[in-house]
């Protein structure tokens, strides 16, 4: 895989460099609530601009249905990128149309432009190779070189991620190089004890990675909504908590395999429960109680791990040499149910281990809850991509960057 440093050494001055970034930031209207993904691509964009390249940044945002939708415009992200660069950033109001063509043609050496949301064109996400390829051809006409740096999208076989690199000389940006380097530390020559913390809503989203980790991790700590399927599989009442009954047999098999393999699989011992889901907009105080994990009332829903579980999980992390965490432990968006996620983040900070926060909601939680990002070994920009890498899958966007 060619590196951006090798590309820079060959010279990029005056050349149009297409940077596939991941600017898929959370928005409240037009206000960016977490600019972490924009900041993550800055080193690559800066290096290219300072070397005299004409930088064309492209990304997706959200899931528009192959047509323009103002709610998913990248305009706020383009403005924020300009603020972080300390320079004007041109913005094309389409992806491969007149605005894109004119905007890119107007760039001078060292200038940066951002194209509108790639997913406003159906060709970006099409499952039809010809349709995707046709869109990639039009994108390729805008550039001389390609740099892949949108790690959060490398697990997608999309035009700008998979097809476009085949049409242009290509290299991996700094972010992708960093992310792949980190993930290699979690899959080969891992320092032990190796502890994995998995949360999030659905156990089905994590089945493949659990399957893989049962042969690699020393401990698996389970929380979030997915924990209730595990508790149910152990024969416990889970009330109206999130439950995937169709996954119970698989979970039982995983628990048996963990015991056979000597992997410590740890479940909550107490939980915070309520008869109603909290108001995440007003953040009005919630009415809840703490109960043992095997005594959840039939009319109650588990919304966070309890204080005993927080202490237990922290103790399981304390002596670790490597920790990977993906998924919040409760409804962290509400202050009354943020305690579990906060406790896990703090345990990682307090640990002497190499700690990796696996993107997505976990990365957002770290920032929202006010933790210093530098206190962690690495905060990934791609939750889904990180998990699929750990599952052992071939990621299309990484394969496309291989020479």
mmCIF file of C-alpha atoms in Angstrom:
data_model
loop_
_atom_site.group_PDB
_atom_site.id
_atom_site.type_symbol
_atom_site.label_atom_id
_atom_site.label_comp_id
_atom_site.label_asym_id
_atom_site.label_seq_id
_atom_site.Cartn_x
_atom_site.Cartn_y
_atom_site.Cartn_z
ATOM 1 C CA UNK A 1 0.000 0.000 0.000
ATOM 2 C CA UNK A 2 1.575 3.251 -1.139
ATOM 3 C CA UNK A 3 1.802 5.928 1.536
ATOM 4 C CA UNK A 4 1.011 9.606 1.213
ATOM 5 C CA UNK A 5 4.620 10.389 2.088
ATOM 6 C CA UNK A 6 5.727 8.446 -0.984
ATOM 7 C CA UNK A 7 3.197 10.352 -3.064
ATOM 8 C CA UNK A 8 4.435 13.673 -1.693
ATOM 9 C CA UNK A 9 8.036 12.692 -2.413
ATOM 10 C CA UNK A 10 7.120 12.160 -6.070
ATOM 11 C CA UNK A 11 5.660 15.663 -6.198
ATOM 12 C CA UNK A 12 2.026 16.806 -6.166
ATOM 13 C CA UNK A 13 2.397 20.509 -6.925
ATOM 14 C CA UNK A 14 -0.173 21.639 -9.468
ATOM 15 C CA UNK A 15 -1.879 18.251 -9.474
ATOM 16 C CA UNK A 16 -5.518 17.679 -8.617
ATOM 17 C CA UNK A 17 -5.629 15.235 -5.706
ATOM 18 C CA UNK A 18 -8.940 13.594 -4.860
ATOM 19 C CA UNK A 19 -9.098 12.898 -1.111
ATOM 20 C CA UNK A 20 -11.830 10.463 -0.110
ATOM 21 C CA UNK A 21 -12.416 11.610 3.467
ATOM 22 C CA UNK A 22 -15.017 10.720 6.054
ATOM 23 C CA UNK A 23 -16.824 13.938 6.935
ATOM 24 C CA UNK A 24 -19.908 12.052 8.121
ATOM 25 C CA UNK A 25 -20.334 14.222 11.196
ATOM 26 C CA UNK A 26 -23.403 14.381 13.451
ATOM 27 C CA UNK A 27 -25.560 17.449 12.813
ATOM 28 C CA UNK A 28 -28.181 19.284 14.818
ATOM 29 C CA UNK A 29 -29.783 21.115 11.926
ATOM 30 C CA UNK A 30 -26.727 22.747 10.365
ATOM 31 C CA UNK A 31 -24.679 22.706 13.577
ATOM 32 C CA UNK A 32 -21.923 20.096 13.854
ATOM 33 C CA UNK A 33 -22.079 18.464 17.285
ATOM 34 C CA UNK A 34 -18.807 16.514 16.962
ATOM 35 C CA UNK A 35 -16.106 17.529 14.462
ATOM 36 C CA UNK A 36 -13.747 14.659 15.293
ATOM 37 C CA UNK A 37 -13.875 13.149 11.821
ATOM 38 C CA UNK A 38 -13.066 16.468 10.186
ATOM 39 C CA UNK A 39 -10.085 16.982 12.466
ATOM 40 C CA UNK A 40 -8.928 13.438 11.721
ATOM 41 C CA UNK A 41 -8.376 14.167 8.010
ATOM 42 C CA UNK A 42 -6.614 17.497 8.598
ATOM 43 C CA UNK A 43 -3.032 16.120 8.520
ATOM 44 C CA UNK A 44 -3.575 14.652 5.064
ATOM 45 C CA UNK A 45 -5.323 17.714 3.621
ATOM 46 C CA UNK A 46 -2.745 20.087 5.110
ATOM 47 C CA UNK A 47 0.208 18.089 3.838
ATOM 48 C CA UNK A 48 -1.171 18.010 0.300
ATOM 49 C CA UNK A 49 -2.110 21.693 0.273
ATOM 50 C CA UNK A 50 1.258 22.751 1.676
ATOM 51 C CA UNK A 51 2.943 20.698 -1.064
ATOM 52 C CA UNK A 52 1.053 22.688 -3.695
ATOM 53 C CA UNK A 53 -1.646 20.176 -4.605
ATOM 54 C CA UNK A 54 -5.102 21.249 -5.687
ATOM 55 C CA UNK A 55 -7.058 19.266 -3.122
ATOM 56 C CA UNK A 56 -10.536 17.937 -3.880
ATOM 57 C CA UNK A 57 -12.145 16.541 -0.722
ATOM 58 C CA UNK A 58 -15.157 14.253 -1.050
ATOM 59 C CA UNK A 59 -17.288 12.363 1.452
ATOM 60 C CA UNK A 60 -20.711 11.012 2.246
ATOM 61 C CA UNK A 61 -22.939 12.234 5.065
ATOM 62 C CA UNK A 62 -25.891 10.258 6.378
ATOM 63 C CA UNK A 63 -28.074 8.137 4.115
ATOM 64 C CA UNK A 64 -29.754 10.231 1.455
ATOM 65 C CA UNK A 65 -31.459 8.085 -1.157
ATOM 66 C CA UNK A 66 -29.336 8.790 -4.209
ATOM 67 C CA UNK A 67 -30.679 12.312 -4.707
ATOM 68 C CA UNK A 68 -29.949 15.778 -3.270
ATOM 69 C CA UNK A 69 -31.380 16.375 0.196
ATOM 70 C CA UNK A 70 -30.575 19.647 2.014
ATOM 71 C CA UNK A 71 -30.691 17.862 5.373
ATOM 72 C CA UNK A 72 -27.560 15.924 4.382
ATOM 73 C CA UNK A 73 -25.549 18.703 2.764
ATOM 74 C CA UNK A 74 -21.811 18.764 3.412
ATOM 75 C CA UNK A 75 -21.818 22.575 3.453
ATOM 76 C CA UNK A 76 -21.426 22.757 7.276
ATOM 77 C CA UNK A 77 -18.529 20.289 7.128
ATOM 78 C CA UNK A 78 -16.838 22.283 4.362
ATOM 79 C CA UNK A 79 -17.151 25.455 6.434
ATOM 80 C CA UNK A 80 -15.701 23.743 9.499
ATOM 81 C CA UNK A 81 -12.818 22.313 7.465
ATOM 82 C CA UNK A 82 -12.015 25.857 6.331
ATOM 83 C CA UNK A 83 -12.030 27.085 9.933
ATOM 84 C CA UNK A 84 -9.667 24.317 11.023
ATOM 85 C CA UNK A 85 -7.350 24.896 8.062
ATOM 86 C CA UNK A 86 -7.430 28.647 8.549
ATOM 87 C CA UNK A 87 -8.088 29.086 4.831
ATOM 88 C CA UNK A 88 -11.007 29.515 2.473
ATOM 89 C CA UNK A 89 -12.416 26.209 1.247
ATOM 90 C CA UNK A 90 -14.423 26.233 -1.965
ATOM 91 C CA UNK A 91 -17.669 24.247 -1.972
ATOM 92 C CA UNK A 92 -19.219 22.571 -4.999
ATOM 93 C CA UNK A 93 -22.982 22.249 -4.779
ATOM 94 C CA UNK A 94 -22.978 18.965 -6.699
ATOM 95 C CA UNK A 95 -20.712 15.911 -7.023
ATOM 96 C CA UNK A 96 -19.840 15.601 -10.718
ATOM 97 C CA UNK A 97 -21.952 18.317 -12.336
ATOM 98 C CA UNK A 98 -21.278 21.865 -13.494
ATOM 99 C CA UNK A 99 -20.531 23.186 -10.008
ATOM 100 C CA UNK A 100 -17.982 20.447 -9.278
ATOM 101 C CA UNK A 101 -16.297 20.882 -12.646
ATOM 102 C CA UNK A 102 -16.127 24.678 -12.324
ATOM 103 C CA UNK A 103 -15.020 24.611 -8.688
ATOM 104 C CA UNK A 104 -12.187 22.165 -9.302
ATOM 105 C CA UNK A 105 -11.087 24.002 -12.452
ATOM 106 C CA UNK A 106 -10.879 27.213 -10.419
ATOM 107 C CA UNK A 107 -8.481 25.832 -7.831
ATOM 108 C CA UNK A 108 -4.942 27.131 -7.693
ATOM 109 C CA UNK A 109 -1.943 25.374 -6.159
ATOM 110 C CA UNK A 110 -2.476 24.786 -2.424
ATOM 111 C CA UNK A 111 -6.215 25.454 -2.486
ATOM 112 C CA UNK A 112 -8.876 23.080 -1.156
ATOM 113 C CA UNK A 113 -12.410 22.350 -2.344
ATOM 114 C CA UNK A 114 -15.138 20.110 -0.952
ATOM 115 C CA UNK A 115 -17.671 18.377 -3.185
ATOM 116 C CA UNK A 116 -21.304 17.976 -2.154
ATOM 117 C CA UNK A 117 -22.420 14.690 -0.548
ATOM 118 C CA UNK A 118 -21.349 11.777 -2.752
ATOM 119 C CA UNK A 119 -24.488 9.876 -1.864
ATOM 120 C CA UNK A 120 -26.581 12.489 -3.640
ATOM 121 C CA UNK A 121 -25.655 10.425 -6.704
ATOM 122 C CA UNK A 122 -27.157 6.918 -6.854
ATOM 123 C CA UNK A 123 -24.002 5.625 -8.510
ATOM 124 C CA UNK A 124 -22.008 5.998 -5.297
ATOM 125 C CA UNK A 125 -23.752 3.187 -3.425
ATOM 126 C CA UNK A 126 -25.155 1.174 -6.355
ATOM 127 C CA UNK A 127 -24.770 -2.597 -6.231
ATOM 128 C CA UNK A 128 -24.548 -2.573 -10.021
ATOM 129 C CA UNK A 129 -20.881 -2.560 -11.035
ATOM 130 C CA UNK A 130 -21.557 -0.675 -14.265
ATOM 131 C CA UNK A 131 -23.546 2.114 -12.588
ATOM 132 C CA UNK A 132 -20.953 2.456 -9.849
ATOM 133 C CA UNK A 133 -18.163 2.423 -12.408
ATOM 134 C CA UNK A 134 -19.805 5.119 -14.496
ATOM 135 C CA UNK A 135 -19.957 7.396 -11.465
ATOM 136 C CA UNK A 136 -16.330 6.586 -10.642
ATOM 137 C CA UNK A 137 -15.365 7.547 -14.208
ATOM 138 C CA UNK A 138 -16.934 10.970 -13.747
ATOM 139 C CA UNK A 139 -15.195 11.453 -10.397
ATOM 140 C CA UNK A 140 -11.873 10.399 -11.935
ATOM 141 C CA UNK A 141 -12.225 13.169 -14.514
ATOM 142 C CA UNK A 142 -11.908 15.676 -11.662
ATOM 143 C CA UNK A 143 -8.489 14.506 -10.490
ATOM 144 C CA UNK A 144 -5.007 13.316 -11.330
ATOM 145 C CA UNK A 145 -4.294 11.380 -8.136
ATOM 146 C CA UNK A 146 -6.324 9.629 -5.426
ATOM 147 C CA UNK A 147 -5.730 9.511 -1.677
ATOM 148 C CA UNK A 148 -7.932 7.252 0.432
ATOM 149 C CA UNK A 149 -8.360 8.619 3.944
ATOM 150 C CA UNK A 150 -11.996 7.915 4.820
ATOM 151 C CA UNK A 151 -11.482 5.012 7.195
ATOM 152 C CA UNK A 152 -15.104 5.062 8.328
ATOM 153 C CA UNK A 153 -16.151 4.039 4.805
ATOM 154 C CA UNK A 154 -13.502 1.473 3.815
ATOM 155 C CA UNK A 155 -15.824 -1.429 4.593
ATOM 156 C CA UNK A 156 -18.217 -0.214 1.864
ATOM 157 C CA UNK A 157 -17.920 -1.259 -1.780
ATOM 158 C CA UNK A 158 -18.833 2.218 -2.994
ATOM 159 C CA UNK A 159 -17.711 4.064 -6.111
ATOM 160 C CA UNK A 160 -15.475 6.625 -4.399
ATOM 161 C CA UNK A 161 -14.013 4.015 -2.039
ATOM 162 C CA UNK A 162 -13.563 0.923 -4.198
ATOM 163 C CA UNK A 163 -13.882 1.781 -7.903
ATOM 164 C CA UNK A 164 -12.179 5.181 -8.088
ATOM 165 C CA UNK A 165 -8.714 4.084 -6.836
ATOM 166 C CA UNK A 166 -8.526 1.650 -9.776
ATOM 167 C CA UNK A 167 -8.825 4.596 -12.146
ATOM 168 C CA UNK A 168 -6.126 6.850 -10.671
ATOM 169 C CA UNK A 169 -2.635 6.521 -9.153
ATOM 170 C CA UNK A 170 -3.456 6.076 -5.479
ATOM 171 C CA UNK A 171 -2.089 6.127 -1.937
ATOM 172 C CA UNK A 172 -3.304 5.800 1.642
ATOM 173 C CA UNK A 173 -3.661 8.952 3.710
ATOM 174 C CA UNK A 174 -2.295 9.454 7.207
ATOM 175 C CA UNK A 175 -5.546 8.543 8.936
ATOM 176 C CA UNK A 176 -5.960 5.195 7.196
ATOM 177 C CA UNK A 177 -2.307 4.347 7.835
ATOM 178 C CA UNK A 178 -2.802 5.116 11.521
ATOM 179 C CA UNK A 179 -6.063 3.180 11.810
ATOM 180 C CA UNK A 180 -4.645 0.077 10.116
ATOM 181 C CA UNK A 181 -1.550 0.226 12.306
ATOM 182 C CA UNK A 182 -3.704 0.351 15.424
ATOM 183 C CA UNK A 183 -5.905 -2.541 14.315
ATOM 184 C CA UNK A 184 -2.861 -4.674 13.625
ATOM 185 C CA UNK A 185 -1.936 -4.220 17.278
ATOM 186 C CA UNK A 186 -5.306 -5.733 18.155
ATOM 187 C CA UNK A 187 -4.985 -8.728 15.854
ATOM 188 C CA UNK A 188 -1.321 -9.761 15.869
ATOM 189 C CA UNK A 189 1.260 -9.829 18.669
ATOM 190 C CA UNK A 190 -1.326 -8.536 21.126
ATOM 191 C CA UNK A 191 -0.029 -7.625 24.567
ATOM 192 C CA UNK A 192 -1.974 -9.501 27.234
ATOM 193 C CA UNK A 193 -4.218 -9.521 29.159
ATOM 194 C CA UNK A 194 -6.353 -8.431 26.198
ATOM 195 C CA UNK A 195 -9.726 -7.072 27.341
ATOM 196 C CA UNK A 196 -12.584 -6.239 24.969
ATOM 197 C CA UNK A 197 -15.580 -4.178 26.087
ATOM 198 C CA UNK A 198 -18.623 -4.470 23.835
ATOM 199 C CA UNK A 199 -21.781 -2.416 24.215
ATOM 200 C CA UNK A 200 -24.361 -0.932 21.923
ATOM 201 C CA UNK A 201 -27.965 -1.774 21.224
ATOM 202 C CA UNK A 202 -28.100 -5.036 19.276
ATOM 203 C CA UNK A 203 -26.167 -8.230 19.877
ATOM 204 C CA UNK A 204 -26.690 -9.119 16.193
ATOM 205 C CA UNK A 205 -24.399 -6.202 15.254
ATOM 206 C CA UNK A 206 -21.559 -7.761 17.246
ATOM 207 C CA UNK A 207 -22.005 -11.503 16.652
ATOM 208 C CA UNK A 208 -19.262 -11.834 14.056
ATOM 209 C CA UNK A 209 -16.699 -9.929 16.103
ATOM 210 C CA UNK A 210 -17.580 -11.900 19.250
ATOM 211 C CA UNK A 211 -17.134 -15.106 17.250
ATOM 212 C CA UNK A 212 -13.650 -13.975 16.217
ATOM 213 C CA UNK A 213 -12.644 -12.625 19.630
ATOM 214 C CA UNK A 214 -13.523 -15.858 21.417
ATOM 215 C CA UNK A 215 -10.269 -17.141 20.019
ATOM 216 C CA UNK A 216 -8.209 -14.028 20.709
ATOM 217 C CA UNK A 217 -9.357 -12.019 23.744
ATOM 218 C CA UNK A 218 -8.749 -12.937 27.371
ATOM 219 C CA UNK A 219 -11.872 -11.180 28.648
ATOM 220 C CA UNK A 220 -15.093 -9.957 27.089
ATOM 221 C CA UNK A 221 -17.114 -7.431 29.074
ATOM 222 C CA UNK A 222 -20.671 -7.117 27.760
ATOM 223 C CA UNK A 223 -22.963 -4.116 28.310
ATOM 224 C CA UNK A 224 -25.490 -1.894 26.593
ATOM 225 C CA UNK A 225 -28.729 -3.155 25.110
ATOM 226 C CA UNK A 226 -27.015 -6.300 23.822
ATOM 227 C CA UNK A 227 -26.363 -7.486 27.379
ATOM 228 C CA UNK A 228 -30.032 -8.338 27.924
ATOM 229 C CA UNK A 229 -29.969 -11.054 25.267
ATOM 230 C CA UNK A 230 -27.054 -12.612 27.154
ATOM 231 C CA UNK A 231 -28.881 -12.317 30.473
ATOM 232 C CA UNK A 232 -32.002 -13.858 28.930
ATOM 233 C CA UNK A 233 -29.891 -16.692 27.540
ATOM 234 C CA UNK A 234 -28.780 -17.395 31.109
ATOM 235 C CA UNK A 235 -32.422 -17.763 32.113
ATOM 236 C CA UNK A 236 -32.939 -14.340 33.685
ATOM 237 C CA UNK A 237 -36.038 -12.154 33.383
ATOM 238 C CA UNK A 238 -35.200 -8.998 31.415
ATOM 239 C CA UNK A 239 -38.588 -7.238 31.526
ATOM 240 C CA UNK A 240 -39.151 -4.945 28.551
ATOM 241 C CA UNK A 241 -35.416 -4.480 27.936
ATOM 242 C CA UNK A 242 -34.037 -4.685 24.435
ATOM 243 C CA UNK A 243 -34.024 -8.388 23.556
ATOM 244 C CA UNK A 244 -33.249 -10.317 20.387
ATOM 245 C CA UNK A 245 -34.849 -13.708 20.994
ATOM 246 C CA UNK A 246 -33.743 -14.969 17.600
ATOM 247 C CA UNK A 247 -30.119 -14.690 18.754
ATOM 248 C CA UNK A 248 -30.485 -16.517 22.058
ATOM 249 C CA UNK A 249 -29.265 -19.893 20.782
ATOM 250 C CA UNK A 250 -26.209 -18.275 19.191
ATOM 251 C CA UNK A 251 -25.445 -16.425 22.417
ATOM 252 C CA UNK A 252 -25.732 -19.636 24.416
ATOM 253 C CA UNK A 253 -23.247 -21.291 22.073
ATOM 254 C CA UNK A 254 -20.854 -18.348 22.448
ATOM 255 C CA UNK A 255 -21.053 -18.482 26.234
ATOM 256 C CA UNK A 256 -20.292 -22.216 26.166
ATOM 257 C CA UNK A 257 -17.374 -21.679 23.774
ATOM 258 C CA UNK A 258 -15.985 -18.869 25.928
ATOM 259 C CA UNK A 259 -15.918 -21.214 28.919
ATOM 260 C CA UNK A 260 -14.287 -23.956 26.843
ATOM 261 C CA UNK A 261 -11.646 -21.574 25.466
ATOM 262 C CA UNK A 262 -10.869 -20.048 28.849
ATOM 263 C CA UNK A 263 -12.181 -16.639 27.802
ATOM 264 C CA UNK A 264 -13.743 -14.770 30.704
ATOM 265 C CA UNK A 265 -17.124 -13.502 29.507
ATOM 266 C CA UNK A 266 -18.450 -10.997 32.041
ATOM 267 C CA UNK A 267 -22.065 -9.820 32.215
ATOM 268 C CA UNK A 268 -23.700 -7.088 34.311
ATOM 269 C CA UNK A 269 -24.485 -7.950 37.922
ATOM 270 C CA UNK A 270 -26.785 -4.951 38.438
ATOM 271 C CA UNK A 271 -28.608 -2.529 36.155
ATOM 272 C CA UNK A 272 -30.531 0.729 36.205
ATOM 273 C CA UNK A 273 -34.153 0.135 35.205
ATOM 274 C CA UNK A 274 -37.173 2.269 34.467
ATOM 275 C CA UNK A 275 -40.696 1.825 33.144
ATOM 276 C CA UNK A 276 -40.157 4.556 30.560
ATOM 277 C CA UNK A 277 -37.423 5.566 28.156
ATOM 278 C CA UNK A 278 -35.793 8.923 29.040
ATOM 279 C CA UNK A 279 -36.462 12.149 27.152
ATOM 280 C CA UNK A 280 -33.215 12.731 25.280
ATOM 281 C CA UNK A 281 -34.227 16.180 24.058
ATOM 282 C CA UNK A 282 -35.162 17.898 27.310
ATOM 283 C CA UNK A 283 -32.916 15.661 29.471
ATOM 284 C CA UNK A 284 -35.629 15.819 32.129
ATOM 285 C CA UNK A 285 -34.693 13.856 35.283
ATOM 286 C CA UNK A 286 -35.499 10.171 34.899
ATOM 287 C CA UNK A 287 -37.314 7.958 37.391
ATOM 288 C CA UNK A 288 -35.297 4.767 37.822
ATOM 289 C CA UNK A 289 -34.090 2.206 40.322
ATOM 290 C CA UNK A 290 -31.119 -0.115 40.600
ATOM 291 C CA UNK A 291 -31.745 -3.858 40.710
ATOM 292 C CA UNK A 292 -29.700 -7.035 40.469
ATOM 293 C CA UNK A 293 -29.287 -8.152 36.865
ATOM 294 C CA UNK A 294 -31.241 -11.351 37.555
ATOM 295 C CA UNK A 295 -34.146 -9.494 39.160
ATOM 296 C CA UNK A 296 -35.347 -7.053 36.491
ATOM 297 C CA UNK A 297 -39.087 -6.439 37.004
ATOM 298 C CA UNK A 298 -41.318 -7.552 34.132
ATOM 299 C CA UNK A 299 -42.531 -3.979 33.510
ATOM 300 C CA UNK A 300 -39.080 -2.393 33.581
ATOM 301 C CA UNK A 301 -36.380 -1.751 30.978
ATOM 302 C CA UNK A 302 -32.638 -1.893 31.596
ATOM 303 C CA UNK A 303 -31.006 1.389 30.551
ATOM 304 C CA UNK A 304 -27.513 1.308 32.055
ATOM 305 C CA UNK A 305 -25.163 -0.925 34.006
ATOM 306 C CA UNK A 306 -25.335 -0.410 37.763
ATOM 307 C CA UNK A 307 -22.674 0.730 40.257
ATOM 308 C CA UNK A 308 -21.555 -2.802 41.183
ATOM 309 C CA UNK A 309 -21.052 -3.653 37.509
ATOM 310 C CA UNK A 310 -19.113 -0.452 36.948
ATOM 311 C CA UNK A 311 -16.716 -1.411 39.728
ATOM 312 C CA UNK A 312 -16.497 -4.988 38.462
ATOM 313 C CA UNK A 313 -15.710 -3.939 34.895
ATOM 314 C CA UNK A 314 -13.156 -1.381 36.048
ATOM 315 C CA UNK A 315 -11.386 -4.125 38.015
ATOM 316 C CA UNK A 316 -11.341 -6.347 34.916
ATOM 317 C CA UNK A 317 -9.705 -3.536 32.932
ATOM 318 C CA UNK A 318 -7.211 -2.458 35.610
ATOM 319 C CA UNK A 319 -4.540 -5.085 34.895
ATOM 320 C CA UNK A 320 -5.005 -5.186 31.121
ATOM 321 C CA UNK A 321 -2.183 -4.565 28.661
ATOM 322 C CA UNK A 322 -4.533 -4.027 25.687
ATOM 323 C CA UNK A 323 -8.154 -2.802 25.737
ATOM 324 C CA UNK A 324 -10.564 -2.409 22.822
ATOM 325 C CA UNK A 325 -13.920 -0.766 23.524
ATOM 326 C CA UNK A 326 -16.828 -0.519 21.088
ATOM 327 C CA UNK A 327 -20.334 0.563 22.038
ATOM 328 C CA UNK A 328 -21.808 2.546 24.959
ATOM 329 C CA UNK A 329 -22.830 0.705 28.113
ATOM 330 C CA UNK A 330 -26.158 2.503 28.476
ATOM 331 C CA UNK A 331 -28.241 5.396 27.175
ATOM 332 C CA UNK A 332 -25.308 7.770 27.686
ATOM 333 C CA UNK A 333 -27.099 10.652 25.923
ATOM 334 C CA UNK A 334 -29.128 11.138 29.120
ATOM 335 C CA UNK A 335 -27.169 12.178 32.219
ATOM 336 C CA UNK A 336 -28.986 9.720 34.497
ATOM 337 C CA UNK A 337 -27.861 6.793 32.333
ATOM 338 C CA UNK A 338 -24.374 7.974 31.399
ATOM 339 C CA UNK A 339 -22.702 6.520 34.498
ATOM 340 C CA UNK A 340 -21.829 3.157 32.994
ATOM 341 C CA UNK A 341 -20.262 4.556 29.845
ATOM 342 C CA UNK A 342 -18.417 7.174 31.903
ATOM 343 C CA UNK A 343 -17.065 4.479 34.214
ATOM 344 C CA UNK A 344 -15.704 2.440 31.305
ATOM 345 C CA UNK A 345 -14.074 5.488 29.727
ATOM 346 C CA UNK A 346 -12.510 6.406 33.079
ATOM 347 C CA UNK A 347 -11.265 2.852 33.572
ATOM 348 C CA UNK A 348 -9.503 3.047 30.204
ATOM 349 C CA UNK A 349 -7.962 6.389 31.155
ATOM 350 C CA UNK A 350 -6.786 5.011 34.518
ATOM 351 C CA UNK A 351 -5.349 1.863 32.945
ATOM 352 C CA UNK A 352 -1.733 1.516 31.880
ATOM 353 C CA UNK A 353 -2.935 -0.496 28.888
ATOM 354 C CA UNK A 354 -2.850 0.404 25.209
ATOM 355 C CA UNK A 355 -6.453 1.569 24.844
ATOM 356 C CA UNK A 356 -8.486 1.784 21.632
ATOM 357 C CA UNK A 357 -11.945 3.351 21.433
ATOM 358 C CA UNK A 358 -13.655 1.761 18.447
ATOM 359 C CA UNK A 359 -15.367 4.676 16.766
ATOM 360 C CA UNK A 360 -19.080 5.358 16.347
ATOM 361 C CA UNK A 361 -21.085 6.047 19.486
ATOM 362 C CA UNK A 362 -18.123 5.154 21.697
ATOM 363 C CA UNK A 363 -15.997 7.911 20.193
ATOM 364 C CA UNK A 364 -18.907 10.340 20.402
ATOM 365 C CA UNK A 365 -19.476 9.413 24.051
ATOM 366 C CA UNK A 366 -15.848 10.092 24.946
ATOM 367 C CA UNK A 367 -16.144 13.613 23.571
ATOM 368 C CA UNK A 368 -19.660 14.340 24.830
ATOM 369 C CA UNK A 369 -18.754 13.181 28.326
ATOM 370 C CA UNK A 370 -15.774 15.527 28.373
ATOM 371 C CA UNK A 371 -12.802 13.173 28.327
ATOM 372 C CA UNK A 372 -9.433 14.277 26.999
ATOM 373 C CA UNK A 373 -8.965 12.422 23.721
ATOM 374 C CA UNK A 374 -5.219 12.297 24.329
ATOM 375 C CA UNK A 375 -5.823 10.142 27.411
ATOM 376 C CA UNK A 376 -6.600 7.174 25.137
ATOM 377 C CA UNK A 377 -4.179 5.268 22.945
ATOM 378 C CA UNK A 378 -6.380 5.763 19.900
ATOM 379 C CA UNK A 379 -9.921 6.860 19.099
ATOM 380 C CA UNK A 380 -11.038 5.325 15.836
ATOM 381 C CA UNK A 381 -13.090 7.217 13.270
ATOM 382 C CA UNK A 382 -14.797 4.055 12.008
ATOM 383 C CA UNK A 383 -16.868 1.833 14.274
ATOM 384 C CA UNK A 384 -18.194 -0.469 11.563
ATOM 385 C CA UNK A 385 -14.881 -0.602 9.725
ATOM 386 C CA UNK A 386 -12.994 -1.405 12.940
ATOM 387 C CA UNK A 387 -15.351 -4.258 13.792
ATOM 388 C CA UNK A 388 -15.195 -5.777 10.310
ATOM 389 C CA UNK A 389 -11.399 -5.613 10.363
ATOM 390 C CA UNK A 390 -11.371 -7.420 13.716
ATOM 391 C CA UNK A 391 -13.775 -9.982 12.257
ATOM 392 C CA UNK A 392 -11.070 -10.794 9.721
ATOM 393 C CA UNK A 393 -13.001 -9.514 6.721
ATOM 394 C CA UNK A 394 -11.370 -8.019 3.629
ATOM 395 C CA UNK A 395 -12.345 -4.349 3.537
ATOM 396 C CA UNK A 396 -12.991 -3.147 -0.041
ATOM 397 C CA UNK A 397 -11.523 0.316 0.523
ATOM 398 C CA UNK A 398 -8.264 -1.078 1.875
ATOM 399 C CA UNK A 399 -8.016 -3.739 -0.823
ATOM 400 C CA UNK A 400 -8.435 -1.019 -3.458
ATOM 401 C CA UNK A 401 -5.420 0.859 -2.097
ATOM 402 C CA UNK A 402 -3.116 -2.152 -2.357
ATOM 403 C CA UNK A 403 -0.722 -2.015 -5.284
#
